[in-house]
Amino acid sequence: MQKLYDDQEKVAVPIAKKLDQNVKTVEALFKDAADCVKRKFTIGGENKVDIYFLYLDNMVNKELVEMDTLRYLIYKMDDLPREKQFEYILDKGIRSADVSILTTMEDVVDNVLSGDTVIFVDGYNQVISVSIRGFANRGVPTTSKEVTVRGSQEAFSEALFVNRVLLRKRIKDTRFKIVQKKVGVRTKTDVAICYIEDIVKPGVLEDLYERLDSFVIDGIFDSGMLEQLTERNHYSPFPEFQSTERPDKAASALTEGRVCVIVDNSPMVLLLPTTLNAFYQASDDYYSRWEIATFARILRYLASFLAVALPGLYITIVNYQAELVSSSLALSFAAAREGVPFSILLEVIVMEIAFELLLEAGIRLPGPMGNTIGIVGGLIIGDAAVNAHLASPMVVIIVALTAITAFTIPNEAFSAAFRLIRYMIIFLSAWWGLYGFILGVAILFIHLSSLTSFGMPYLMPFVGSTLNDSNDYQDAIIKMPLDKQTVRPAFAKQGARRRLIKKQKNK
Amino acid sequence: MYSENRKITLRQLKRLIVFDLFGIICLVVPYVVTSNTGYDGLPALCFGFLLVLVYLLILVFFMKYIRGSYLDFMKETLGTIGSFIVCALYLFKFFASIVMVTRLFTEVISQTLLERYGAISIIAPMIIVSAYLGIKGCEVRARFSQALYFVVTVPIFLLLLLGLKDVDIANLMPIFTANINQTALGAYGYFLIFNVLELLLFIKHYVADDKKHRSIHTSILVYCMQGLGIIFVFSFIFMILTTGLIGANAASAKIWSSVFIMQLIKVPWTLLNRQDSLILGLWMLTIFSILGAFLYYMCNMMKGMFGVRNKRYMMPLIAVIVIIASAVPMDLEVYYEYYARYITYIGLPQSIILPLLVILIDRIRGAVGKKTHNAQSSNGLKKRAKSLSMLVVGFIMIGMLSSCGDRIEIEDREFVQALAVDYTNNELTAYYILPDVAAISDQPSTDPEKLLRTFHGANFFDIEEQYKLCSSKKLDYSHLKVLIVGEKLLQNEIMMQDVVTYLQNNYEISKNTYIFLVKDNIKDIVDYNKNVSNGIGDYLDRMYRNNLVQSEKEEITLGSLINAKNNSDFAIQLPLLTIRNNDLSINGIGIVRNDRLVNEIEGQNVVYTDLLSGYGENSRIFVPEEENKDPKYVVRLTEIKTMNTITVQNGKPLYSYYLQATGVVEKGLSANSTVTSEEKEKQTKEIKKLVDEKLRKELTNQFDMIEKKDQIDYLNIYRMCRYKNPKLFKFYEDNQKGFLQDLQYSISVDVKFY
């Protein structure tokens, strides 16, 4: 028998005109596939023809397939013509609008694996594909990672088609485009690239397609994998894409001219290009009053500074520049450190790692047990460590405060970067005090300055704000009232940046 | 389409200029100018700025004739050998400059933040981080400066503004008195620091057009002028503050004297105890930009000179050479002198001659329309990984080599809360009063005897050595709150000068530490520590802040003492500490001039001194004031306004003092309802007459006694003359004694009662 797959892992066998030959190919391709339903029928009245039905169990809406399509083909094809039987079946036998004709076995396999039902017709080297998908999914879940007080509670799910719907129902515009691609030779994961045609920068799309075509992989299982495969800054802890589970955030990003990438089986979609500022924007910032949103933003920026700097600054003060804090505070630090057997560096590192362990354990354990870990680890062990003089109360406060501040940033991937950089600052501060701290800050800013996401400087609008006549500042640390934000951010292409026009009242 | 075009905007160029120049210029400007012109440096600064603008015009003029990047233009015009020679000259200049900047900041850091660290462990990370920035290219450097622009400049600017109120105008006046040579030298010195502006020729290629209706060169000129204007404002304020706060002598004594003033500026409502380290930290952020620029252009030049394919390979080599060269032990002032000479005679002329030469040759050859290419290399993944790994490996190596083990944990430090110094038996005696740390952690209080440590020695260094040998902890002055000086020490001018110099040079000691004078036995005062719960240091600090400063007394700190040390005509009034009825109290002032105690004023007389000095809000006047007798009237003076003028009368200086205040009668005014308003008015008139008379009499007496009879200028009238009557000051310049002898005075008082 002919080799089934070519060197590029694609099905090499063509669709034959003889049904038996196709059946053999399918049998070989789907050998030992328990979930594969395949059956040969003969349909027609006076003129008969053999057809071959193929679908994957539980990936189709079985009721519709069996009761509607199959039953109709078996019982309602009495006047099947002698000629052009394929066209007749397609025209009269299939009661669905979502029908396509496949011409390669590769497409047949792809469609079957994606949940379509395919029908081979004897004597034709074409195949009818009917999309009556119906695999199990969670429906539309509620947000769990990006919770907001106000606004939609819908979240993306693992089903790409559900995610598409969630976006489509928010953007009812024909210029909203969804281009679908498959990534992964074996997983053939559907990747949907969504954008609004007349707002998106063409260069960003070109760059994205180029990046998607720049690799061949056996499979991807989450948007996180696609993110790693397509990013340019591999050695940076900062994400080049913004990931979100919120459809409203994704829709808002689309209207700003950004691109949204949905990966099948992943509840997180990717938004690009992204900037550091975008990670500080929470959905409810746009649903609340601007003063409150601004206050929250300032808190988040402050929190991210503390998340990176606090332990380093503490070490600096304790080991080098004690004059920075008031005498009473410096003496409290000294008193608290009395009897602790470790150096301040070791103490901070041990406590930080202990916290990371608690965090990791809390994530891995089932819900109720996770809470127990928090209580046992955070309260009991923490208190015991202080009482046993293994750690000073100040360090416990510092580590706890740092942890709280790190989680006020509304994006986990972004806050994780800060958690990592914190260690660099800790070591530099331990080595060189305030000088080391400044070295750390300089390295961080040099690195951030060198980052770009699809051509957009990562530090926009704090750098290169002239790209959009400084309008991006209106949604940065200070979030101006919505009616003042008349211009889209620099993500949108030139000439398509006006987004709000106030109508003049008739006097 | 993208911003990823290796171009920088004009706004970024402006901020890059500010960032590149700020660190170095603001650090050395007071030294450079005052060492040439003395206190009269501001006119020199202005003339120097004019020279800078001319230099900028020349550079922008050159830019018009440079096609593409300057390096490519050189190669195209001069050929390989010619461009090699020119590049070598630039390379040497950049190398000398980078070593100068590195050494300068290393000295600042080693004397302020990292005293116990070797130079190499400060230099190496500085150069590595700068190389990291340099390797990222011009666009990243521009973004870096733009991102940190306000983070650095705004806090420093605000701090400088806060410092302006404490400036002693007498240190800056009279203006326009320096001779032309001095002013010209000062101006030229200031202009020389701007020689790094030459980098504009190299950066021009990266500047994107703002697409306004003017040429790119005009835009560059406009934005550069804005940037230089900002630098001029900063250097002007730094000049005023440094000279105004510590005097021209101290400003010209140290190359980085402007750092010193950060300690003297008091910030209200701050979370921090001392902000100077933090501000210094922010300041340091600017050096990476200028060092990165030098390294970047050096890399580019060497790449062209030696035909290296990738400049990234050159960067580690250059960085190592710069680190080694910067670590060569040499006195900074000496190196600066060589550097200044090199810049004066070679560096600056070459910055004009070389581009002029290249342009002239290009014009002669008529080489027009030659295309240049963008020399930028693409940022590959491997390159990024290499630069990052280089950074990490570099840091780990330095970390291992550096003396990071030298750090001392906070519990291993002995914080001194109060320091008392006196001169007894021909040696210096220092009493270190320590805080009770045990009491803070709810443990039993430490024996007060253990909180007092006494040392005797020839000088402070000797005492410090003794301290090291008999203490398990490191002596730490960073939380010193008060300094108590014994009378005997103040009577020994040489020893006092030694002590003040030591205190001045010790960065750990806050220059805002309060100072007290003790007349009799300093040990009694020190022993009083037992009676105060939080220690005598905290007690005196609070007393000063809550009672004395609030009642508008002049704040006397270590900074004032240093100012007095550096200005021989300046007198300060130290609060006199005594123990009265088993209570620690301030009962007078000691007048210190030239590091010597020259007079003392005690009791109620201090109020008159305060009034004569322009303070004394809420002070009370007792009328009549007789010993052991209850005064009939007690009047509190509020809304005090004083006016001083120094004029010339009959060819002699006349000091006119006018006091205006509002009197609140606290005792003596009839409160009976039967008293009519006429009677009240009459009584008020009588009180006014008595108070005015008493004040006039007492003020005159004191003035006459101290200023005229004792010839002690405790009110600093001679210094006041610098800005009140510069002509008169010039007449009596360097002749304070003659001034005081000739001084006439008139004192008038008007206390209003409502």
PDB file of C-alpha atoms in Angstrom, chain A residues 201-207 231-236 313 315-340 342-346 428 430-439 441-443 445-452 454-459 461-467 470 473, chain B residues 1-4 9 11-12 15 109 112-114 117 121-127 129-130 132-133 136 139-140 142-148 151 271-278 281-282 284-285 288 381 384-385 388 391 395-396 398-400 402-404 407-411 413 415 417 435 437 440-441 443 473 476 478-481 507-508:
ATOM      1  CA  LYS A 201      -2.135  47.888  11.348  1.00  0.00           C
ATOM      2  CA  PRO A 202      -1.480  45.680   8.309  1.00  0.00           C
ATOM      3  CA  GLY A 203       2.135  45.304   9.387  1.00  0.00           C
ATOM      4  CA  VAL A 204       1.117  43.691  12.642  1.00  0.00           C
ATOM      5  CA  LEU A 205      -0.963  41.090  10.810  1.00  0.00           C
ATOM      6  CA  GLU A 206       1.830  40.410   8.329  1.00  0.00           C
ATOM      7  CA  ASP A 207       4.263  39.977  11.174  1.00  0.00           C
ATOM      8  CA  GLU A 231       7.506  35.695  20.581  1.00  0.00           C
ATOM      9  CA  ARG A 232      10.775  37.438  19.782  1.00  0.00           C
ATOM     10  CA  ASN A 233      11.981  38.207  23.295  1.00  0.00           C
ATOM     11  CA  HIS A 234      12.633  34.660  24.419  1.00  0.00           C
ATOM     12  CA  TYR A 235      15.015  35.672  27.155  1.00  0.00           C
ATOM     13  CA  SER A 236      12.755  38.213  28.736  1.00  0.00           C
ATOM     14  CA  LEU A 313      15.057  48.198  49.623  1.00  0.00           C
ATOM     15  CA  ILE A 315      18.059  44.767  52.541  1.00  0.00           C
ATOM     16  CA  THR A 316      19.587  48.063  51.443  1.00  0.00           C
ATOM     17  CA  ILE A 317      18.311  49.838  54.528  1.00  0.00           C
ATOM     18  CA  VAL A 318      19.188  47.078  56.921  1.00  0.00           C
ATOM     19  CA  ASN A 319      22.661  46.384  55.584  1.00  0.00           C
ATOM     20  CA  TYR A 320      23.828  49.667  54.130  1.00  0.00           C
ATOM     21  CA  GLN A 321      21.753  52.835  54.197  1.00  0.00           C
ATOM     22  CA  ALA A 322      20.101  52.745  57.602  1.00  0.00           C
ATOM     23  CA  GLU A 323      19.921  56.539  57.524  1.00  0.00           C
ATOM     24  CA  LEU A 324      17.110  56.400  54.990  1.00  0.00           C
ATOM     25  CA  VAL A 325      14.495  55.512  57.584  1.00  0.00           C
ATOM     26  CA  SER A 326      13.728  57.220  60.862  1.00  0.00           C
ATOM     27  CA  SER A 327      15.812  56.299  63.893  1.00  0.00           C
ATOM     28  CA  SER A 328      12.933  54.558  65.600  1.00  0.00           C
ATOM     29  CA  LEU A 329      12.284  52.403  62.547  1.00  0.00           C
ATOM     30  CA  ALA A 330      15.970  51.574  62.114  1.00  0.00           C
ATOM     31  CA  LEU A 331      16.193  50.586  65.768  1.00  0.00           C
ATOM     32  CA  SER A 332      13.049  48.469  65.406  1.00  0.00           C
ATOM     33  CA  PHE A 333      14.696  46.692  62.475  1.00  0.00           C
ATOM     34  CA  ALA A 334      17.793  46.119  64.570  1.00  0.00           C
ATOM     35  CA  ALA A 335      15.779  44.885  67.543  1.00  0.00           C
ATOM     36  CA  ALA A 336      13.739  42.560  65.352  1.00  0.00           C
ATOM     37  CA  ARG A 337      16.881  41.063  63.853  1.00  0.00           C
ATOM     38  CA  GLU A 338      18.440  40.266  67.236  1.00  0.00           C
ATOM     39  CA  GLY A 339      18.865  36.510  67.620  1.00  0.00           C
ATOM     40  CA  VAL A 340      18.084  35.580  63.999  1.00  0.00           C
ATOM     41  CA  PHE A 342      20.794  33.923  59.262  1.00  0.00           C
ATOM     42  CA  SER A 343      22.094  36.857  57.328  1.00  0.00           C
ATOM     43  CA  ILE A 344      19.434  39.217  56.068  1.00  0.00           C
ATOM     44  CA  LEU A 345      19.968  38.038  52.492  1.00  0.00           C
ATOM     45  CA  LEU A 346      19.453  34.415  53.399  1.00  0.00           C
ATOM     46  CA  LEU A 428      22.187  43.273  43.784  1.00  0.00           C
ATOM     47  CA  ALA A 430      22.667  42.577  49.100  1.00  0.00           C
ATOM     48  CA  TRP A 431      25.931  43.037  47.236  1.00  0.00           C
ATOM     49  CA  TRP A 432      25.999  46.777  46.758  1.00  0.00           C
ATOM     50  CA  GLY A 433      23.238  48.316  48.873  1.00  0.00           C
ATOM     51  CA  LEU A 434      21.507  51.308  47.334  1.00  0.00           C
ATOM     52  CA  TYR A 435      24.048  51.330  44.511  1.00  0.00           C
ATOM     53  CA  GLY A 436      23.109  47.739  43.731  1.00  0.00           C
ATOM     54  CA  PHE A 437      19.442  48.623  43.931  1.00  0.00           C
ATOM     55  CA  ILE A 438      19.962  51.419  41.413  1.00  0.00           C
ATOM     56  CA  LEU A 439      21.958  49.052  39.193  1.00  0.00           C
ATOM     57  CA  VAL A 441      16.531  49.423  38.447  1.00  0.00           C
ATOM     58  CA  ALA A 442      18.784  50.518  35.585  1.00  0.00           C
ATOM     59  CA  ILE A 443      19.023  46.959  34.214  1.00  0.00           C
ATOM     60  CA  PHE A 445      14.612  49.829  32.625  1.00  0.00           C
ATOM     61  CA  ILE A 446      17.254  49.126  29.983  1.00  0.00           C
ATOM     62  CA  HIS A 447      15.636  45.762  29.406  1.00  0.00           C
ATOM     63  CA  LEU A 448      12.130  47.206  29.288  1.00  0.00           C
ATOM     64  CA  SER A 449      13.313  49.944  26.945  1.00  0.00           C
ATOM     65  CA  SER A 450      14.733  47.363  24.587  1.00  0.00           C
ATOM     66  CA  LEU A 451      11.517  45.343  24.432  1.00  0.00           C
ATOM     67  CA  THR A 452       8.984  45.692  21.672  1.00  0.00           C
ATOM     68  CA  PHE A 454       5.100  43.610  17.252  1.00  0.00           C
ATOM     69  CA  GLY A 455       6.982  46.823  16.702  1.00  0.00           C
ATOM     70  CA  MET A 456       5.344  48.689  19.534  1.00  0.00           C
ATOM     71  CA  PRO A 457       7.755  49.916  22.242  1.00  0.00           C
ATOM     72  CA  TYR A 458       6.923  48.049  25.413  1.00  0.00           C
ATOM     73  CA  LEU A 459       7.103  51.205  27.481  1.00  0.00           C
ATOM     74  CA  PRO A 461       3.254  55.668  26.197  1.00  0.00           C
ATOM     75  CA  PHE A 462       6.082  56.491  28.571  1.00  0.00           C
ATOM     76  CA  VAL A 463       8.437  56.355  25.611  1.00  0.00           C
ATOM     77  CA  GLY A 464       7.660  57.211  22.016  1.00  0.00           C
ATOM     78  CA  SER A 465       4.387  58.834  22.944  1.00  0.00           C
ATOM     79  CA  THR A 466       4.794  61.163  19.991  1.00  0.00           C
ATOM     80  CA  LEU A 467       3.794  58.217  17.797  1.00  0.00           C
ATOM     81  CA  SER A 470       0.757  61.861  23.255  1.00  0.00           C
ATOM     82  CA  TYR A 473      -1.264  59.180  28.070  1.00  0.00           C
TER      83      TYR A 473
ATOM     84  CA  MET B   1       4.927  51.446   9.974  1.00  0.00           C
ATOM     85  CA  TYR B   2       6.720  50.527  13.144  1.00  0.00           C
ATOM     86  CA  SER B   3       8.567  52.486  15.735  1.00  0.00           C
ATOM     87  CA  GLU B   4      11.277  49.821  15.393  1.00  0.00           C
ATOM     88  CA  THR B   9      12.321  61.453  18.046  1.00  0.00           C
ATOM     89  CA  ARG B  11      11.686  64.930  22.086  1.00  0.00           C
ATOM     90  CA  GLN B  12      13.774  61.880  22.893  1.00  0.00           C
ATOM     91  CA  ARG B  15      15.678  64.271  26.995  1.00  0.00           C
ATOM     92  CA  ILE B 109      29.776  56.346  45.545  1.00  0.00           C
ATOM     93  CA  THR B 112      28.913  58.240  50.281  1.00  0.00           C
ATOM     94  CA  LEU B 113      27.204  54.900  49.772  1.00  0.00           C
ATOM     95  CA  LEU B 114      29.874  52.217  49.875  1.00  0.00           C
ATOM     96  CA  TYR B 117      34.229  48.834  49.012  1.00  0.00           C
ATOM     97  CA  SER B 121      33.829  46.526  42.715  1.00  0.00           C
ATOM     98  CA  ILE B 122      32.067  49.839  42.099  1.00  0.00           C
ATOM     99  CA  ILE B 123      33.507  50.515  38.659  1.00  0.00           C
ATOM    100  CA  ALA B 124      32.909  47.081  37.175  1.00  0.00           C
ATOM    101  CA  PRO B 125      29.116  46.884  37.633  1.00  0.00           C
ATOM    102  CA  MET B 126      28.790  50.504  36.523  1.00  0.00           C
ATOM    103  CA  ILE B 127      30.604  49.784  33.263  1.00  0.00           C
ATOM    104  CA  VAL B 129      25.393  48.030  33.048  1.00  0.00           C
ATOM    105  CA  SER B 130      26.479  50.905  30.814  1.00  0.00           C
ATOM    106  CA  TYR B 132      24.514  46.598  28.403  1.00  0.00           C
ATOM    107  CA  LEU B 133      22.779  49.865  27.605  1.00  0.00           C
ATOM    108  CA  LYS B 136      21.305  47.961  22.856  1.00  0.00           C
ATOM    109  CA  GLU B 139      17.023  53.939  20.254  1.00  0.00           C
ATOM    110  CA  VAL B 140      17.028  51.977  23.512  1.00  0.00           C
ATOM    111  CA  ALA B 142      16.746  57.261  24.063  1.00  0.00           C
ATOM    112  CA  ARG B 143      13.830  55.257  25.427  1.00  0.00           C
ATOM    113  CA  PHE B 144      15.701  54.642  28.659  1.00  0.00           C
ATOM    114  CA  SER B 145      16.272  58.350  29.162  1.00  0.00           C
ATOM    115  CA  GLN B 146      12.730  59.191  28.192  1.00  0.00           C
ATOM    116  CA  ALA B 147      11.250  56.643  30.587  1.00  0.00           C
ATOM    117  CA  LEU B 148      13.320  57.814  33.527  1.00  0.00           C
ATOM    118  CA  VAL B 151      11.631  60.034  37.670  1.00  0.00           C
ATOM    119  CA  LEU B 271       8.678  59.634  54.954  1.00  0.00           C
ATOM    120  CA  LEU B 272      12.403  59.385  54.915  1.00  0.00           C
ATOM    121  CA  ASN B 273      14.785  60.327  57.640  1.00  0.00           C
ATOM    122  CA  ARG B 274      17.374  61.484  55.148  1.00  0.00           C
ATOM    123  CA  GLN B 275      16.732  61.813  51.455  1.00  0.00           C
ATOM    124  CA  ASP B 276      20.287  62.448  50.277  1.00  0.00           C
ATOM    125  CA  SER B 277      21.161  58.800  49.559  1.00  0.00           C
ATOM    126  CA  LEU B 278      17.978  58.267  47.617  1.00  0.00           C
ATOM    127  CA  GLY B 281      20.657  57.043  43.747  1.00  0.00           C
ATOM    128  CA  LEU B 282      18.326  58.766  41.289  1.00  0.00           C
ATOM    129  CA  MET B 284      23.263  57.853  39.457  1.00  0.00           C
ATOM    130  CA  LEU B 285      20.676  56.622  36.964  1.00  0.00           C
ATOM    131  CA  PHE B 288      24.542  54.902  32.582  1.00  0.00           C
ATOM    132  CA  LEU B 381      18.072  35.872  19.189  1.00  0.00           C
ATOM    133  CA  ARG B 384      20.322  38.828  22.822  1.00  0.00           C
ATOM    134  CA  ALA B 385      21.150  35.643  24.660  1.00  0.00           C
ATOM    135  CA  LEU B 388      22.191  38.787  28.629  1.00  0.00           C
ATOM    136  CA  LEU B 391      25.621  40.582  31.884  1.00  0.00           C
ATOM    137  CA  PHE B 395      27.704  40.343  37.676  1.00  0.00           C
ATOM    138  CA  ILE B 396      28.313  36.975  39.258  1.00  0.00           C
ATOM    139  CA  ILE B 398      32.080  40.866  40.261  1.00  0.00           C
ATOM    140  CA  GLY B 399      29.816  39.755  43.041  1.00  0.00           C
ATOM    141  CA  MET B 400      32.277  37.031  43.900  1.00  0.00           C
ATOM    142  CA  SER B 402      33.685  42.221  45.390  1.00  0.00           C
ATOM    143  CA  SER B 403      33.783  42.470  49.099  1.00  0.00           C
ATOM    144  CA  CYS B 404      30.078  41.866  49.512  1.00  0.00           C
ATOM    145  CA  ARG B 407      28.294  44.324  54.605  1.00  0.00           C
ATOM    146  CA  ILE B 408      27.236  44.629  58.197  1.00  0.00           C
ATOM    147  CA  GLU B 409      23.814  43.591  59.325  1.00  0.00           C
ATOM    148  CA  ILE B 410      21.715  46.145  61.115  1.00  0.00           C
ATOM    149  CA  GLU B 411      21.850  44.335  64.451  1.00  0.00           C
ATOM    150  CA  ARG B 413      25.752  48.194  64.210  1.00  0.00           C
ATOM    151  CA  PHE B 415      23.875  53.511  66.276  1.00  0.00           C
ATOM    152  CA  GLN B 417      22.128  58.811  69.108  1.00  0.00           C
ATOM    153  CA  PRO B 435      19.915  54.104  72.171  1.00  0.00           C
ATOM    154  CA  VAL B 437      17.585  48.737  71.539  1.00  0.00           C
ATOM    155  CA  ILE B 440      12.344  48.614  71.884  1.00  0.00           C
ATOM    156  CA  SER B 441      11.899  44.844  71.682  1.00  0.00           C
ATOM    157  CA  GLN B 443      13.092  43.316  76.826  1.00  0.00           C
ATOM    158  CA  LYS B 473      29.598  46.197  66.783  1.00  0.00           C
ATOM    159  CA  ASP B 476      27.310  53.947  62.962  1.00  0.00           C
ATOM    160  CA  SER B 478      23.712  57.484  60.447  1.00  0.00           C
ATOM    161  CA  HIS B 479      21.155  58.163  63.189  1.00  0.00           C
ATOM    162  CA  LEU B 480      23.054  60.758  65.120  1.00  0.00           C
ATOM    163  CA  LYS B 481      20.515  63.259  66.350  1.00  0.00           C
ATOM    164  CA  TYR B 507      29.012  61.186  54.995  1.00  0.00           C
ATOM    165  CA  GLU B 508      27.230  59.023  57.547  1.00  0.00           C
TER     166      GLU B 508
END
